Short mmCIF file of C-alpha atoms in Angstrom, two decimals:
data_model
loop_
_atom_site.label_atom_id
_atom_site.label_comp_id
_atom_site.label_asym_id
_atom_site.label_seq_id
_atom_site.Cartn_x
_atom_site.Cartn_y
_atom_site.Cartn_z
CA MET A 1 -53.15 -138.47 -9.63
CA VAL A 2 -50.08 -139.82 -11.44
CA LEU A 3 -47.30 -142.14 -10.32
CA GLY A 4 -43.60 -141.73 -11.11
CA VAL A 5 -40.88 -144.33 -10.56
CA ASP A 6 -37.09 -144.00 -10.64
CA SER A 7 -35.23 -147.34 -10.55
CA GLY A 8 -31.46 -147.21 -10.35
CA GLY A 9 -28.37 -148.63 -8.75
CA SER A 10 -29.28 -147.28 -5.32
CA GLY A 11 -32.82 -148.68 -5.28
CA LEU A 12 -36.37 -147.58 -6.12
CA ARG A 13 -37.91 -144.17 -5.56
CA ILE A 14 -41.64 -143.78 -6.15
CA ALA A 15 -43.81 -140.65 -5.90
CA VAL A 16 -47.33 -139.36 -6.54
CA ALA A 17 -48.28 -135.98 -8.01
CA ARG A 18 -51.39 -134.27 -9.34
CA ALA A 19 -51.82 -134.62 -13.09
CA GLY A 20 -52.83 -130.98 -13.36
CA ASP A 21 -49.75 -129.64 -11.58
CA PRO A 22 -47.46 -128.21 -14.30
CA ARG A 23 -44.45 -128.71 -12.01
CA ALA A 24 -45.57 -132.25 -11.00
CA ARG A 25 -44.52 -131.72 -7.38
CA PRO A 26 -44.55 -134.93 -5.32
CA LEU A 27 -47.32 -135.25 -2.77
CA ALA A 28 -46.05 -138.49 -1.24
CA THR A 29 -42.97 -140.64 -1.79
CA HIS A 30 -41.67 -144.13 -1.06
CA THR A 31 -38.03 -145.25 -1.14
CA SER A 32 -36.56 -148.75 -1.28
CA ARG A 33 -32.82 -149.22 -0.85
CA GLU A 34 -32.96 -152.59 -2.64
CA PRO A 35 -31.90 -152.19 -6.30
CA VAL A 36 -33.88 -154.13 -8.88
CA ARG A 37 -31.90 -157.19 -9.92
CA THR A 38 -30.54 -157.80 -13.39
CA GLY A 39 -30.24 -161.36 -14.68
CA PRO A 40 -29.58 -163.22 -17.94
CA ALA A 41 -32.89 -161.94 -19.36
CA GLY A 42 -32.14 -158.34 -18.39
CA ILE A 43 -33.92 -156.30 -15.72
CA ASP A 44 -35.86 -158.68 -13.46
CA ALA A 45 -39.49 -157.63 -13.93
CA ASP A 46 -40.76 -159.89 -11.12
CA HIS A 47 -38.31 -158.37 -8.64
CA MET A 48 -39.37 -154.85 -9.61
CA LEU A 49 -43.09 -155.63 -9.42
CA ARG A 50 -42.77 -157.23 -5.98
CA GLN A 51 -41.48 -153.88 -4.71
CA LEU A 52 -43.40 -151.51 -6.95
CA LEU A 53 -46.97 -152.75 -6.83
CA PRO A 54 -47.39 -152.79 -3.01
CA ALA A 55 -45.66 -149.41 -2.69
CA GLY A 56 -47.84 -147.94 -5.45
CA ALA A 57 -50.99 -149.27 -3.77
CA GLU A 58 -49.95 -147.76 -0.43
CA LEU A 59 -49.26 -144.38 -2.05
CA ALA A 60 -52.65 -144.52 -3.79
CA ARG A 61 -54.35 -145.08 -0.44
CA HIS A 62 -52.33 -142.25 1.09
CA VAL A 63 -53.55 -139.69 -1.48
CA GLY A 64 -57.08 -141.12 -1.66
CA THR A 65 -57.25 -142.52 -5.16
CA ASP A 66 -58.08 -145.99 -6.44
CA ARG A 67 -56.45 -145.55 -9.84
CA PHE A 68 -53.67 -143.49 -11.34
CA ALA A 69 -54.41 -141.48 -14.47
CA ALA A 70 -50.92 -142.25 -15.77
CA VAL A 71 -47.74 -143.98 -14.66
CA CYS A 72 -44.13 -143.44 -15.75
CA VAL A 73 -41.49 -146.02 -14.83
CA GLY A 74 -37.92 -144.91 -15.44
CA ALA A 75 -35.28 -147.61 -15.08
CA ALA A 76 -31.52 -147.85 -15.47
CA GLY A 77 -30.81 -150.25 -18.32
CA MET A 78 -34.28 -149.93 -19.88
CA GLY A 79 -32.78 -149.16 -23.28
CA THR A 80 -30.62 -152.28 -23.53
CA LEU A 81 -31.86 -154.66 -20.81
CA GLY A 82 -35.55 -153.80 -20.52
CA ASP A 83 -37.30 -156.25 -22.86
CA GLU A 84 -38.93 -158.17 -19.99
CA LEU A 85 -40.06 -154.96 -18.32
CA ARG A 86 -41.57 -153.66 -21.54
CA ALA A 87 -43.44 -156.93 -21.97
CA ARG A 88 -44.69 -157.26 -18.39
CA LEU A 89 -45.36 -153.81 -16.95
CA PRO A 90 -48.23 -152.62 -19.19
CA ALA A 91 -50.45 -155.47 -17.98
CA ALA A 92 -49.40 -155.01 -14.34
CA PHE A 93 -50.87 -151.52 -13.87
CA GLY A 94 -54.48 -150.41 -13.88
CA ALA A 95 -53.52 -147.11 -15.51
CA ARG A 96 -54.53 -146.84 -19.15
CA ARG A 97 -51.61 -144.51 -19.84
CA LEU A 98 -48.14 -145.86 -19.13
CA ALA A 99 -44.66 -144.63 -20.06
CA LEU A 100 -41.65 -146.94 -19.78
CA ALA A 101 -38.52 -144.82 -19.98
CA ALA A 102 -34.79 -145.24 -19.84
CA ASP A 103 -33.35 -143.47 -16.82
CA ALA A 104 -31.58 -141.11 -19.20
CA VAL A 105 -34.97 -139.93 -20.47
CA THR A 106 -36.39 -139.34 -16.98
CA ALA A 107 -33.16 -137.53 -16.12
CA TYR A 108 -33.72 -135.39 -19.22
CA ALA A 109 -37.32 -134.59 -18.27
CA GLY A 110 -36.31 -133.80 -14.70
CA ALA A 111 -33.50 -131.50 -15.80
CA LEU A 112 -35.06 -129.69 -18.80
CA GLY A 113 -38.74 -130.64 -18.82
CA GLN A 114 -40.06 -130.72 -22.37
CA ARG A 115 -37.55 -128.40 -24.00
CA PRO A 116 -35.12 -129.30 -26.79
CA GLY A 117 -31.55 -129.62 -25.59
CA VAL A 118 -28.99 -131.95 -24.02
CA VAL A 119 -28.74 -133.66 -20.66
CA VAL A 120 -25.72 -135.54 -19.33
CA ALA A 121 -26.62 -137.94 -16.51
CA ALA A 122 -23.58 -139.18 -14.63
CA GLY A 123 -22.92 -141.08 -11.45
CA THR A 124 -21.38 -144.54 -11.39
CA GLY A 125 -22.13 -144.59 -15.14
CA MET A 126 -22.54 -141.85 -17.73
CA VAL A 127 -24.96 -141.26 -20.62
CA ALA A 128 -25.89 -138.23 -22.68
CA VAL A 129 -29.22 -137.73 -24.44
CA GLY A 130 -30.53 -134.95 -26.62
CA THR A 131 -33.62 -134.15 -28.69
CA ASP A 132 -35.12 -131.40 -30.78
CA LEU A 133 -38.61 -132.75 -29.85
CA THR A 134 -39.45 -133.61 -33.47
CA PRO A 135 -40.49 -137.15 -34.46
CA ALA A 136 -37.90 -137.07 -37.23
CA GLY A 137 -35.13 -136.04 -34.87
CA GLY A 138 -36.19 -138.38 -32.08
CA TRP A 139 -33.68 -139.07 -29.32
CA ARG A 140 -29.92 -138.94 -29.70
CA ARG A 141 -27.95 -141.02 -27.22
CA ALA A 142 -24.22 -141.29 -26.57
CA ASP A 143 -22.42 -143.73 -24.26
CA GLY A 144 -24.16 -145.41 -21.37
CA TRP A 145 -22.53 -148.68 -22.45
CA GLY A 146 -21.38 -149.77 -19.01
CA HIS A 147 -17.99 -149.70 -17.34
CA LEU A 148 -16.44 -152.36 -19.62
CA LEU A 149 -17.40 -150.77 -22.95
CA GLY A 150 -17.85 -147.11 -22.12
CA ASP A 151 -19.31 -144.82 -19.45
CA CYS A 152 -16.29 -142.65 -20.23
CA GLY A 153 -15.84 -139.86 -17.71
CA SER A 154 -18.16 -141.52 -15.17
CA GLY A 155 -17.50 -142.23 -11.52
CA ALA A 156 -16.44 -145.78 -12.34
CA TRP A 157 -14.17 -144.49 -15.13
CA ILE A 158 -12.53 -141.90 -12.86
CA GLY A 159 -12.10 -144.41 -10.05
CA ARG A 160 -10.59 -147.03 -12.32
CA ALA A 161 -8.18 -144.50 -13.85
CA GLY A 162 -7.17 -143.37 -10.36
CA LEU A 163 -6.54 -146.92 -9.20
CA GLU A 164 -4.55 -147.65 -12.35
CA ALA A 165 -2.33 -144.65 -11.56
CA ALA A 166 -1.94 -146.01 -8.03
CA MET A 167 -0.86 -149.41 -9.38
CA ARG A 168 1.62 -147.73 -11.74
CA ALA A 169 3.18 -145.93 -8.80
CA TYR A 170 3.30 -149.18 -6.83
CA ASP A 171 5.12 -150.88 -9.73
CA GLY A 172 7.41 -147.93 -10.45
CA ARG A 173 6.00 -147.49 -13.97
CA PRO A 174 5.61 -144.10 -15.68
CA GLY A 175 2.29 -142.34 -15.24
CA GLY A 176 1.86 -143.32 -11.62
CA SER A 177 0.77 -141.16 -8.70
CA ARG A 178 2.08 -141.66 -5.21
CA ALA A 179 -0.74 -139.48 -3.89
CA LEU A 180 -3.31 -141.84 -5.41
CA LEU A 181 -1.35 -144.85 -4.19
CA ALA A 182 -1.51 -143.48 -0.65
CA ARG A 183 -5.26 -142.91 -0.91
CA ALA A 184 -5.84 -146.36 -2.44
CA GLU A 185 -4.05 -148.04 0.45
CA ALA A 186 -5.92 -145.89 2.97
CA VAL A 187 -9.25 -146.94 1.45
CA PHE A 188 -8.63 -150.54 0.35
CA GLY A 189 -5.54 -151.68 2.21
CA PRO A 190 -2.35 -152.95 0.54
CA VAL A 191 -2.90 -152.56 -3.20
CA ALA A 192 -1.24 -155.88 -4.03
CA GLY A 193 -4.43 -157.47 -2.73
CA LEU A 194 -6.76 -155.17 -4.65
CA PRO A 195 -7.31 -157.40 -7.73
CA ALA A 196 -8.40 -160.35 -5.61
CA ALA A 197 -10.68 -158.10 -3.57
CA LEU A 198 -12.22 -156.26 -6.55
CA TYR A 199 -12.58 -158.66 -9.49
CA PRO A 200 -14.99 -161.19 -7.93
CA ARG A 201 -17.38 -158.51 -6.64
CA PRO A 202 -20.72 -158.14 -8.46
CA ASP A 203 -20.78 -154.44 -7.55
CA GLY A 204 -17.43 -153.72 -9.19
CA PRO A 205 -18.54 -150.50 -10.96
CA ALA A 206 -19.81 -149.06 -7.68
CA VAL A 207 -16.56 -149.97 -5.92
CA LEU A 208 -14.57 -148.25 -8.67
CA ALA A 209 -16.82 -145.20 -8.46
CA SER A 210 -16.31 -145.03 -4.69
CA PHE A 211 -12.68 -144.05 -5.40
CA ALA A 212 -13.64 -141.12 -7.67
CA PRO A 213 -13.92 -138.65 -4.73
CA GLU A 214 -10.36 -139.60 -3.73
CA VAL A 215 -9.15 -138.73 -7.23
CA ALA A 216 -10.98 -135.39 -7.04
CA HIS A 217 -9.49 -134.65 -3.61
CA CYS A 218 -5.99 -135.39 -4.87
CA ALA A 219 -6.56 -133.19 -7.92
CA ALA A 220 -7.71 -130.35 -5.66
CA GLY A 221 -4.67 -130.62 -3.42
CA ASP A 222 -6.39 -132.34 -0.53
CA ALA A 223 -3.79 -135.10 -0.42
CA GLY A 224 -0.13 -135.41 -1.25
CA ASP A 225 2.33 -138.28 -1.48
CA ASP A 226 1.78 -139.13 2.18
CA GLY A 227 -2.03 -138.83 1.91
CA ARG A 228 -2.21 -135.84 4.31
CA ALA A 229 -4.45 -132.84 3.65
CA GLY A 230 -3.20 -129.40 2.68
CA THR A 231 -0.58 -130.25 0.02
CA ALA A 232 -0.38 -129.22 -3.64
CA GLY A 233 -2.71 -130.77 -6.18
CA ASP A 234 -1.56 -133.99 -7.82
CA THR A 235 -0.96 -133.52 -11.55
CA VAL A 236 -1.86 -137.11 -12.46
CA ALA A 237 -5.17 -136.85 -10.61
CA ALA A 238 -5.86 -133.47 -12.20
CA GLY A 239 -5.16 -134.99 -15.61
CA ILE A 240 -7.67 -137.77 -14.95
CA MET A 241 -10.34 -135.21 -14.04
CA ALA A 242 -9.57 -133.18 -17.18
CA ASP A 243 -9.81 -136.31 -19.33
CA ALA A 244 -13.16 -137.18 -17.70
CA ALA A 245 -14.44 -133.68 -18.50
CA ARG A 246 -13.41 -134.05 -22.15
CA HIS A 247 -15.21 -137.41 -22.40
CA ILE A 248 -18.38 -135.90 -20.94
CA ALA A 249 -18.20 -132.93 -23.33
CA ASP A 250 -17.65 -135.29 -26.28
CA ALA A 251 -20.82 -137.20 -25.37
CA ALA A 252 -22.81 -133.98 -24.99
CA ALA A 253 -21.59 -132.73 -28.38
CA ALA A 254 -22.53 -136.03 -30.02
CA VAL A 255 -26.20 -135.69 -29.03
CA CYS A 256 -26.75 -131.92 -29.25
CA PRO A 257 -29.52 -131.12 -31.75
CA PRO A 258 -28.79 -128.49 -34.41
CA GLY A 259 -29.31 -124.86 -33.48
CA THR A 260 -27.70 -122.23 -31.31
CA GLY A 261 -28.47 -121.59 -27.68
CA ARG A 262 -29.46 -125.19 -26.92
CA PRO A 263 -29.56 -125.75 -23.14
CA VAL A 264 -27.09 -128.29 -21.77
CA ALA A 265 -27.70 -129.60 -18.24
CA CYS A 266 -25.64 -131.98 -16.14
CA THR A 267 -27.34 -134.08 -13.50
CA GLY A 268 -26.33 -136.89 -11.18
CA GLY A 269 -24.08 -137.56 -8.24
CA LEU A 270 -20.84 -137.31 -10.22
CA PHE A 271 -21.08 -133.54 -10.37
CA ALA A 272 -20.96 -133.34 -6.59
CA LEU A 273 -17.20 -133.88 -7.02
CA GLY A 274 -17.12 -130.12 -7.43
CA ASP A 275 -14.53 -127.86 -9.00
CA PRO A 276 -11.90 -130.52 -9.84
CA LEU A 277 -14.43 -131.82 -12.40
CA LEU A 278 -16.65 -128.80 -13.02
CA SER A 279 -13.84 -126.39 -13.88
CA PRO A 280 -12.35 -128.49 -16.72
CA LEU A 281 -15.89 -129.45 -17.79
CA ARG A 282 -16.85 -125.81 -18.31
CA THR A 283 -13.78 -125.39 -20.49
CA ALA A 284 -14.43 -128.60 -22.43
CA LEU A 285 -18.09 -127.76 -23.07
CA ALA A 286 -17.17 -124.28 -24.28
CA GLU A 287 -14.72 -125.83 -26.75
CA ARG A 288 -16.96 -128.65 -27.98
CA LEU A 289 -20.32 -126.79 -27.89
CA PRO A 290 -19.55 -123.09 -28.31
CA GLY A 291 -23.13 -122.30 -29.32
CA ALA A 292 -24.78 -124.13 -26.43
CA ARG A 293 -26.04 -122.66 -23.16
CA PRO A 294 -25.12 -124.42 -19.90
CA VAL A 295 -28.06 -124.47 -17.47
CA THR A 296 -28.69 -125.87 -14.01
CA ALA A 297 -30.79 -129.04 -13.92
CA ALA A 298 -34.26 -128.18 -12.63
CA GLY A 299 -34.90 -131.52 -10.92
CA THR A 300 -34.08 -135.20 -10.50
CA PRO A 301 -34.97 -138.30 -12.55
CA LEU A 302 -37.90 -138.91 -10.17
CA ASP A 303 -39.13 -135.40 -10.93
CA GLY A 304 -38.75 -136.31 -14.60
CA ALA A 305 -40.85 -139.47 -14.22
CA LEU A 306 -43.61 -137.40 -12.59
CA THR A 307 -43.32 -134.76 -15.33
CA ILE A 308 -43.74 -137.41 -18.04
CA ALA A 309 -46.65 -139.07 -16.24
CA ALA A 310 -48.45 -135.75 -15.69
CA ALA A 311 -47.97 -134.70 -19.31
CA LEU A 312 -49.16 -138.10 -20.52
CA ALA A 313 -52.28 -137.92 -18.34
CA THR A 314 -53.25 -134.52 -19.76
CA ASP A 315 -52.23 -135.11 -23.41
CA ARG A 316 -49.35 -132.64 -23.14
CA LEU A 317 -46.47 -135.05 -23.74
CA THR A 318 -44.18 -133.73 -26.47
CA LEU A 319 -41.07 -135.79 -25.75
CA PRO A 320 -40.64 -138.18 -28.70
CA ALA A 321 -41.71 -141.79 -28.28
CA ASP A 322 -39.06 -144.43 -28.91
CA PRO A 323 -39.43 -148.24 -28.78
CA ARG A 324 -36.53 -148.55 -26.35
CA LEU A 325 -36.01 -145.18 -24.69
CA LEU A 326 -39.62 -144.00 -24.19
CA GLN A 327 -42.38 -146.51 -24.84
CA ILE A 328 -45.88 -145.06 -24.52
CA THR A 329 -49.09 -147.02 -23.93
CA ARG A 330 -52.34 -145.02 -24.06
CA PRO A 331 -55.81 -145.24 -25.64
CA GLY A 332 -55.37 -145.47 -29.37
CA ALA A 333 -51.62 -146.14 -29.09
CA GLY A 334 -51.83 -149.92 -28.65
#
């Protein structure tokens, strides 16, 4: 049996699969809605372990094993904020084979398995990763720098751009959208109070991202100047969605390994916004990656964590190791 973990902004998801199952299908799962905290030292390893170890032990009892052949922990922020996790987790598990992965890597494995290509993972944030599976090529990463420095085209980026357009309309400045202003006031109340309500919140990126569906609805024509359904699409909102698509395509192009026909998969909640994003994204990807091949993501980041754990347990792991993106502990590997 192997254990896979997906830790993100919405909490922890944990699952067990058989090591010999090539599809690593989950046999039992556990979900916690409490996200792992991040502090001055990065991801809080103690907070994760207090949730993870009891849940892992319960899943082990459920499937009748006393030890996992391999474990893969995928965590948002592992690449830049995961030093404490990388130091603490290897000693915390009884498994001799352990993979600590950035959530972008588990998203990659869930979407494409162990094939060379590109995966864009987007929700509140946005990151693109690509690999040709060779040690020399390693992993290529673009963006994923958070809502203050990047995550361009993400839910937080779209929401912030939509709220900026609403504030421009409120002020009477060029570039504003009265449709977005109407939706902002419907969601948040009078927009003059929005800065005081938004800036002190620790979950600011998630609040921004919560407005992204409103931008998509306005772009699709689901709301007009008065906020009512059934009116023409708002050009400012449509422009924001087109800009988001170009940012996503730019990130995908930056990490695409050389070669024609490379698969490109998009995964994450952002793409549930539907055609207002997907239509300009198809155009942008065709322009930026004319030789690539768009494919549907096969699974989720949790599926990817199980895929990595199963491959590690059976010596079939071909995804390249990386000290920050995919750290591997196994016999003979330190």
